[in-house]
Structures are given as C-alpha cells and as structure tokens.
mmCIF file of C-alpha atoms in Angstrom:
data_model
loop_
_atom_site.group_PDB
_atom_site.id
_atom_site.type_symbol
_atom_site.label_atom_id
_atom_site.label_comp_id
_atom_site.label_asym_id
_atom_site.label_seq_id
_atom_site.Cartn_x
_atom_site.Cartn_y
_atom_site.Cartn_z
ATOM 1 C CA UNK A 1 14.323 -28.230 -4.079
ATOM 2 C CA UNK A 2 13.334 -26.693 -0.925
ATOM 3 C CA UNK A 3 9.849 -27.164 0.177
ATOM 4 C CA UNK A 4 7.829 -25.006 2.580
ATOM 5 C CA UNK A 5 4.364 -26.416 3.631
ATOM 6 C CA UNK A 6 1.711 -23.987 4.892
ATOM 7 C CA UNK A 7 -1.554 -25.054 6.238
ATOM 8 C CA UNK A 8 -4.445 -24.815 5.912
ATOM 9 C CA UNK A 9 -5.144 -23.366 2.845
ATOM 10 C CA UNK A 10 -8.308 -21.876 3.179
ATOM 11 C CA UNK A 11 -10.149 -20.984 6.411
ATOM 12 C CA UNK A 12 -13.559 -19.312 6.760
ATOM 13 C CA UNK A 13 -14.649 -18.568 10.257
ATOM 14 C CA UNK A 14 -16.821 -16.202 12.337
ATOM 15 C CA UNK A 15 -15.870 -12.959 13.787
ATOM 16 C CA UNK A 16 -14.145 -13.340 17.307
ATOM 17 C CA UNK A 17 -12.728 -16.605 16.594
ATOM 18 C CA UNK A 18 -8.924 -17.475 16.525
ATOM 19 C CA UNK A 19 -7.151 -19.011 13.691
ATOM 20 C CA UNK A 20 -3.725 -20.709 13.743
ATOM 21 C CA UNK A 21 -1.769 -20.873 10.621
ATOM 22 C CA UNK A 22 1.280 -23.283 10.514
ATOM 23 C CA UNK A 23 4.403 -22.965 8.245
ATOM 24 C CA UNK A 24 6.553 -26.008 8.132
ATOM 25 C CA UNK A 25 10.357 -26.274 6.452
ATOM 26 C CA UNK A 26 9.857 -29.881 5.170
ATOM 27 C CA UNK A 27 13.626 -30.646 3.882
ATOM 28 C CA UNK A 28 15.872 -27.822 5.827
ATOM 29 C CA UNK A 29 16.302 -26.306 8.851
ATOM 30 C CA UNK A 30 14.997 -22.727 8.940
ATOM 31 C CA UNK A 31 16.370 -20.511 11.589
ATOM 32 C CA UNK A 32 14.236 -17.559 10.166
ATOM 33 C CA UNK A 33 10.807 -17.377 8.864
ATOM 34 C CA UNK A 34 8.933 -14.455 7.597
ATOM 35 C CA UNK A 35 5.232 -13.912 7.568
ATOM 36 C CA UNK A 36 3.474 -11.752 4.878
ATOM 37 C CA UNK A 37 -0.145 -10.827 4.177
ATOM 38 C CA UNK A 38 -1.663 -9.617 0.695
ATOM 39 C CA UNK A 39 -4.893 -8.029 0.161
ATOM 40 C CA UNK A 40 -6.451 -8.261 -3.338
ATOM 41 C CA UNK A 41 -4.510 -6.818 -6.158
ATOM 42 C CA UNK A 42 -1.540 -5.679 -4.025
ATOM 43 C CA UNK A 43 1.491 -6.827 -3.334
ATOM 44 C CA UNK A 44 2.982 -8.993 -0.547
ATOM 45 C CA UNK A 45 3.660 -7.041 2.739
ATOM 46 C CA UNK A 46 6.062 -8.263 5.293
ATOM 47 C CA UNK A 47 4.222 -8.501 8.703
ATOM 48 C CA UNK A 48 6.607 -10.058 10.920
ATOM 49 C CA UNK A 49 10.201 -11.959 11.144
ATOM 50 C CA UNK A 50 10.295 -15.041 13.099
ATOM 51 C CA UNK A 51 13.649 -16.351 14.583
ATOM 52 C CA UNK A 52 13.720 -19.607 16.133
ATOM 53 C CA UNK A 53 13.664 -19.464 19.931
ATOM 54 C CA UNK A 54 13.409 -15.920 20.230
ATOM 55 C CA UNK A 55 10.477 -13.423 19.946
ATOM 56 C CA UNK A 56 9.336 -12.209 16.640
ATOM 57 C CA UNK A 57 10.011 -9.011 15.050
ATOM 58 C CA UNK A 58 7.008 -7.303 13.976
ATOM 59 C CA UNK A 59 6.800 -4.343 11.252
ATOM 60 C CA UNK A 60 5.633 -1.065 12.252
ATOM 61 C CA UNK A 61 1.754 -0.988 12.109
ATOM 62 C CA UNK A 62 1.442 -4.877 12.662
ATOM 63 C CA UNK A 63 -0.276 -5.519 16.309
ATOM 64 C CA UNK A 64 1.748 -7.963 18.171
ATOM 65 C CA UNK A 65 -0.662 -8.964 20.673
ATOM 66 C CA UNK A 66 -3.306 -9.759 17.384
ATOM 67 C CA UNK A 67 -0.875 -11.690 15.272
ATOM 68 C CA UNK A 68 0.796 -14.186 17.570
ATOM 69 C CA UNK A 69 3.891 -15.806 16.232
ATOM 70 C CA UNK A 70 5.932 -18.704 17.393
ATOM 71 C CA UNK A 71 8.877 -20.313 16.054
ATOM 72 C CA UNK A 72 9.622 -23.038 18.758
ATOM 73 C CA UNK A 73 11.757 -25.529 16.198
ATOM 74 C CA UNK A 74 13.744 -25.175 13.343
ATOM 75 C CA UNK A 75 11.147 -26.451 10.832
ATOM 76 C CA UNK A 76 7.783 -25.030 12.318
ATOM 77 C CA UNK A 77 6.325 -21.561 12.836
ATOM 78 C CA UNK A 78 2.908 -20.693 13.602
ATOM 79 C CA UNK A 79 0.910 -17.344 12.964
ATOM 80 C CA UNK A 80 -2.238 -17.129 15.376
ATOM 81 C CA UNK A 81 -4.829 -14.473 14.293
ATOM 82 C CA UNK A 82 -6.551 -13.788 17.476
ATOM 83 C CA UNK A 83 -10.214 -12.334 17.883
ATOM 84 C CA UNK A 84 -10.147 -12.281 14.082
ATOM 85 C CA UNK A 85 -12.522 -9.638 12.382
ATOM 86 C CA UNK A 86 -13.439 -9.376 8.606
ATOM 87 C CA UNK A 87 -10.701 -6.588 8.195
ATOM 88 C CA UNK A 88 -8.508 -9.190 8.818
ATOM 89 C CA UNK A 89 -9.610 -11.261 5.926
ATOM 90 C CA UNK A 90 -6.673 -11.581 3.503
ATOM 91 C CA UNK A 91 -4.041 -14.125 1.958
ATOM 92 C CA UNK A 92 -1.362 -14.790 4.578
ATOM 93 C CA UNK A 93 2.083 -16.329 3.177
ATOM 94 C CA UNK A 94 5.118 -17.716 4.958
ATOM 95 C CA UNK A 95 8.610 -18.225 3.773
ATOM 96 C CA UNK A 96 11.496 -19.687 5.278
ATOM 97 C CA UNK A 97 15.183 -19.013 4.645
ATOM 98 C CA UNK A 98 17.796 -21.978 5.350
ATOM 99 C CA UNK A 99 20.190 -21.537 8.164
ATOM 100 C CA UNK A 100 22.966 -18.871 8.414
ATOM 101 C CA UNK A 101 25.571 -19.102 5.906
ATOM 102 C CA UNK A 102 23.526 -20.817 3.202
ATOM 103 C CA UNK A 103 23.269 -19.345 -0.219
ATOM 104 C CA UNK A 104 19.998 -20.958 -0.717
ATOM 105 C CA UNK A 105 16.968 -18.674 -1.662
ATOM 106 C CA UNK A 106 13.889 -18.190 0.319
ATOM 107 C CA UNK A 107 10.942 -20.296 -0.356
ATOM 108 C CA UNK A 108 7.310 -19.752 -0.009
ATOM 109 C CA UNK A 109 4.384 -21.574 1.289
ATOM 110 C CA UNK A 110 1.285 -21.618 -1.120
ATOM 111 C CA UNK A 111 -0.419 -19.440 1.524
ATOM 112 C CA UNK A 112 -3.641 -19.401 3.521
ATOM 113 C CA UNK A 113 -6.563 -17.568 2.419
ATOM 114 C CA UNK A 114 -8.479 -16.282 5.423
ATOM 115 C CA UNK A 115 -12.128 -15.189 5.428
ATOM 116 C CA UNK A 116 -13.817 -13.948 8.320
ATOM 117 C CA UNK A 117 -17.344 -13.532 8.483
ATOM 118 C CA UNK B 1 18.051 -3.409 -0.878
ATOM 119 C CA UNK B 2 18.709 -1.417 -4.111
ATOM 120 C CA UNK B 3 15.279 -0.173 -5.731
ATOM 121 C CA UNK B 4 13.938 -1.974 -8.774
ATOM 122 C CA UNK B 5 11.528 -0.915 -11.976
ATOM 123 C CA UNK B 6 9.571 -3.255 -13.592
ATOM 124 C CA UNK B 7 6.897 -2.432 -16.386
ATOM 125 C CA UNK B 8 3.503 -3.061 -15.011
ATOM 126 C CA UNK B 9 2.308 -5.498 -17.631
ATOM 127 C CA UNK B 10 3.286 -7.471 -20.448
ATOM 128 C CA UNK B 11 1.416 -9.896 -23.210
ATOM 129 C CA UNK B 12 3.253 -12.872 -24.893
ATOM 130 C CA UNK B 13 1.792 -15.456 -27.207
ATOM 131 C CA UNK B 14 2.021 -18.750 -26.110
ATOM 132 C CA UNK B 15 5.256 -20.586 -27.491
ATOM 133 C CA UNK B 16 7.033 -17.472 -27.726
ATOM 134 C CA UNK B 17 9.844 -16.156 -25.681
ATOM 135 C CA UNK B 18 9.034 -14.011 -22.786
ATOM 136 C CA UNK B 19 11.418 -11.216 -21.939
ATOM 137 C CA UNK B 20 10.918 -9.260 -18.834
ATOM 138 C CA UNK B 21 12.984 -6.453 -18.169
ATOM 139 C CA UNK B 22 13.969 -5.003 -14.663
ATOM 140 C CA UNK B 23 16.194 -1.825 -14.210
ATOM 141 C CA UNK B 24 18.210 -1.751 -11.070
ATOM 142 C CA UNK B 25 20.402 1.393 -11.484
ATOM 143 C CA UNK B 26 21.362 1.699 -8.065
ATOM 144 C CA UNK B 27 22.486 -1.919 -7.512
ATOM 145 C CA UNK B 28 25.759 -2.288 -5.266
ATOM 146 C CA UNK B 29 28.736 -4.692 -6.161
ATOM 147 C CA UNK B 30 27.616 -7.511 -3.734
ATOM 148 C CA UNK B 31 24.019 -7.649 -4.450
ATOM 149 C CA UNK B 32 22.129 -10.350 -6.686
ATOM 150 C CA UNK B 33 19.310 -10.187 -8.772
ATOM 151 C CA UNK B 34 16.650 -12.573 -7.712
ATOM 152 C CA UNK B 35 13.542 -13.394 -9.843
ATOM 153 C CA UNK B 36 10.310 -14.555 -8.312
ATOM 154 C CA UNK B 37 6.640 -15.281 -9.489
ATOM 155 C CA UNK B 38 3.093 -15.665 -7.961
ATOM 156 C CA UNK B 39 0.453 -17.214 -9.718
ATOM 157 C CA UNK B 40 -2.915 -16.441 -8.915
ATOM 158 C CA UNK B 41 -3.715 -17.517 -5.195
ATOM 159 C CA UNK B 42 -0.561 -19.119 -4.608
ATOM 160 C CA UNK B 43 2.772 -18.150 -2.971
ATOM 161 C CA UNK B 44 5.869 -16.702 -4.769
ATOM 162 C CA UNK B 45 7.989 -19.340 -6.397
ATOM 163 C CA UNK B 46 11.777 -18.471 -6.705
ATOM 164 C CA UNK B 47 13.090 -18.742 -10.563
ATOM 165 C CA UNK B 48 16.548 -17.526 -10.519
ATOM 166 C CA UNK B 49 19.130 -15.445 -9.320
ATOM 167 C CA UNK B 50 22.449 -13.860 -10.395
ATOM 168 C CA UNK B 51 25.433 -11.600 -9.563
ATOM 169 C CA UNK B 52 26.914 -10.704 -12.914
ATOM 170 C CA UNK B 53 27.186 -13.913 -15.142
ATOM 171 C CA UNK B 54 24.170 -14.826 -17.229
ATOM 172 C CA UNK B 55 22.200 -17.846 -15.671
ATOM 173 C CA UNK B 56 20.169 -20.520 -16.988
ATOM 174 C CA UNK B 57 18.087 -23.350 -15.170
ATOM 175 C CA UNK B 58 15.144 -25.447 -16.169
ATOM 176 C CA UNK B 59 12.450 -22.669 -15.643
ATOM 177 C CA UNK B 60 14.264 -19.272 -17.345
ATOM 178 C CA UNK B 61 17.542 -17.560 -18.206
ATOM 179 C CA UNK B 62 18.771 -14.494 -16.645
ATOM 180 C CA UNK B 63 20.517 -11.764 -18.746
ATOM 181 C CA UNK B 64 22.589 -9.180 -16.915
ATOM 182 C CA UNK B 65 23.997 -6.338 -18.428
ATOM 183 C CA UNK B 66 27.619 -5.522 -18.089
ATOM 184 C CA UNK B 67 27.302 -2.504 -16.139
ATOM 185 C CA UNK B 68 24.676 -4.748 -14.061
ATOM 186 C CA UNK B 69 22.448 -1.663 -13.942
ATOM 187 C CA UNK B 70 19.534 -3.694 -15.290
ATOM 188 C CA UNK B 71 18.350 -7.657 -16.264
ATOM 189 C CA UNK B 72 16.090 -9.373 -18.056
ATOM 190 C CA UNK B 73 14.213 -12.483 -17.393
ATOM 191 C CA UNK B 74 13.547 -14.899 -20.394
ATOM 192 C CA UNK B 75 11.197 -17.488 -20.482
ATOM 193 C CA UNK B 76 12.179 -19.402 -23.651
ATOM 194 C CA UNK B 77 9.075 -21.013 -24.523
ATOM 195 C CA UNK B 78 5.911 -19.189 -22.758
ATOM 196 C CA UNK B 79 3.052 -21.358 -21.811
ATOM 197 C CA UNK B 80 -0.421 -20.337 -20.431
ATOM 198 C CA UNK B 81 0.784 -21.717 -17.038
ATOM 199 C CA UNK B 82 3.521 -18.941 -17.041
ATOM 200 C CA UNK B 83 0.562 -16.339 -16.748
ATOM 201 C CA UNK B 84 1.910 -14.505 -13.194
ATOM 202 C CA UNK B 85 3.301 -11.720 -11.526
ATOM 203 C CA UNK B 86 6.906 -11.445 -11.930
ATOM 204 C CA UNK B 87 9.037 -9.860 -9.232
ATOM 205 C CA UNK B 88 12.358 -8.666 -9.550
ATOM 206 C CA UNK B 89 14.249 -8.207 -6.429
ATOM 207 C CA UNK B 90 17.918 -6.928 -5.540
ATOM 208 C CA UNK B 91 19.701 -7.951 -2.464
ATOM 209 C CA UNK B 92 22.521 -9.552 -0.793
ATOM 210 C CA UNK B 93 22.731 -13.234 -1.238
ATOM 211 C CA UNK B 94 23.202 -14.244 2.294
ATOM 212 C CA UNK B 95 20.789 -11.652 3.913
ATOM 213 C CA UNK B 96 18.966 -12.511 6.653
ATOM 214 C CA UNK B 97 15.908 -9.880 6.040
ATOM 215 C CA UNK B 98 12.950 -10.773 4.081
ATOM 216 C CA UNK B 99 12.263 -10.031 0.475
ATOM 217 C CA UNK B 100 10.934 -6.719 -0.309
ATOM 218 C CA UNK B 101 8.494 -7.117 -2.844
ATOM 219 C CA UNK B 102 7.390 -4.398 -5.374
ATOM 220 C CA UNK B 103 4.497 -4.231 -7.804
ATOM 221 C CA UNK B 104 6.055 -6.626 -10.196
ATOM 222 C CA UNK B 105 5.273 -7.244 -14.054
ATOM 223 C CA UNK B 106 1.670 -8.747 -14.683
ATOM 224 C CA UNK B 107 2.683 -11.372 -17.575
ATOM 225 C CA UNK B 108 -0.464 -12.615 -19.590
ATOM 226 C CA UNK B 109 0.487 -15.487 -22.030
ATOM 227 C CA UNK B 110 -2.301 -15.804 -24.592
ATOM 228 C CA UNK B 111 -3.104 -18.528 -26.777
#
C-alpha cells in the first residue's frame, strides 16, 4: 500500500532554533500534501495544504511566516518551524494524497514529535 | 463534509468483535464513509471506506445502513494492538481537501 515517510520522528531543540520536517511519498506522486498539528489529548488540526509547485494555503490562525512549507517535487514537502518556542512543541503529522483523479485515500506519515526547551 | 457522531469511548475484550458505530445523518448521495485509526504517538492509519455497499478487507468490515445515515466498523477479532482512537469521516472520494478529524472513539481492548 501507499507509504508516506516522515523525518525526523523526534526532535528536541533549544528555543529560537529552526526545525525542518520532511514528508515523502515513497510509492506514489502526491500533488497535494497536508500538514497537521496535534496537541496532547486533542484531535488533529489542519495547519496548511501544500500543492506541488505553488504556495501553500494556511488555515486561519496559522502563521505562514513561522511555519514555512515547501513542496518542490511530487514526492517531497517540507515544514520548517522557524524560531521555535516552547508553545510550538507538538506532534506534527503530514499526509499525502495521490494525484488528481485517483480514488486512493490519503495516507499519513508517522509524525514528528517536536519538543522545544 | 457531512458531520459525524461517534461515542467517546468503548471497551472490548481481546478476541471478541469490536463494533464501532458512527452516525452521519446528513450524508449526501456522493459522499463516502472513511475510517481511520490513530494508535498512540503514531500517524493516522487508513482502515476502510465505502459508499453504500458493505465492505471488507484484511483489517475490518464496514457495514452501512440502507439509508446511509449510519455505519459500523467491525474489527472481527480485536487484539491489544487494536487499542486506538478510531475516526469516522464522511467526504467525497476524490476530494482534494484535507480530512477533517473529529474527536473519534477511543477503543480500549482489554486482556
């Protein structure tokens, strides 16, 4: 089945640093990828929609200058948390959707647990 | 996407069938029912989806009522590894939009 790989799985870093998270579709081309954030005991919340070759669409309340998304190829999207602070600590999850017209469901990476000290 | 309603939590004994209900009374004719689950500290995992016919795969069965206003996900022989939060999501099959996760049902499989 479709596989989405997310890296790294766990990051611990100091406040003020930037962290890049990669999301790759391993066996299909993904024209669209999604980035979610999940706080403890809560459900997944969509942060942004990433379309290959164009700017990401951010959900209301998500700072686009803080959460930089790049979707430069059909198999890779990256999320960079810039100048991270403790309140950015969360579980970040990406999902990928096969190309337009496909009836395949979205598939998810295993998430990245980000801890900012 | 149509709204769904699921019980907050359920228990199931290991080896027994786990039947997880979902209400989606506002579902439209071309919307599918999708089920995902999220095991603790992992990303959501796709389980199954269907339109109006019952569906079965290696993971589970999906039973959709004739009026399509509700459905049940069946894990025929639950194991401890099936302990997870299960999400029922209604949407168009080829929708380009993200999945909208509600609170889901927290299933606890006990020895």
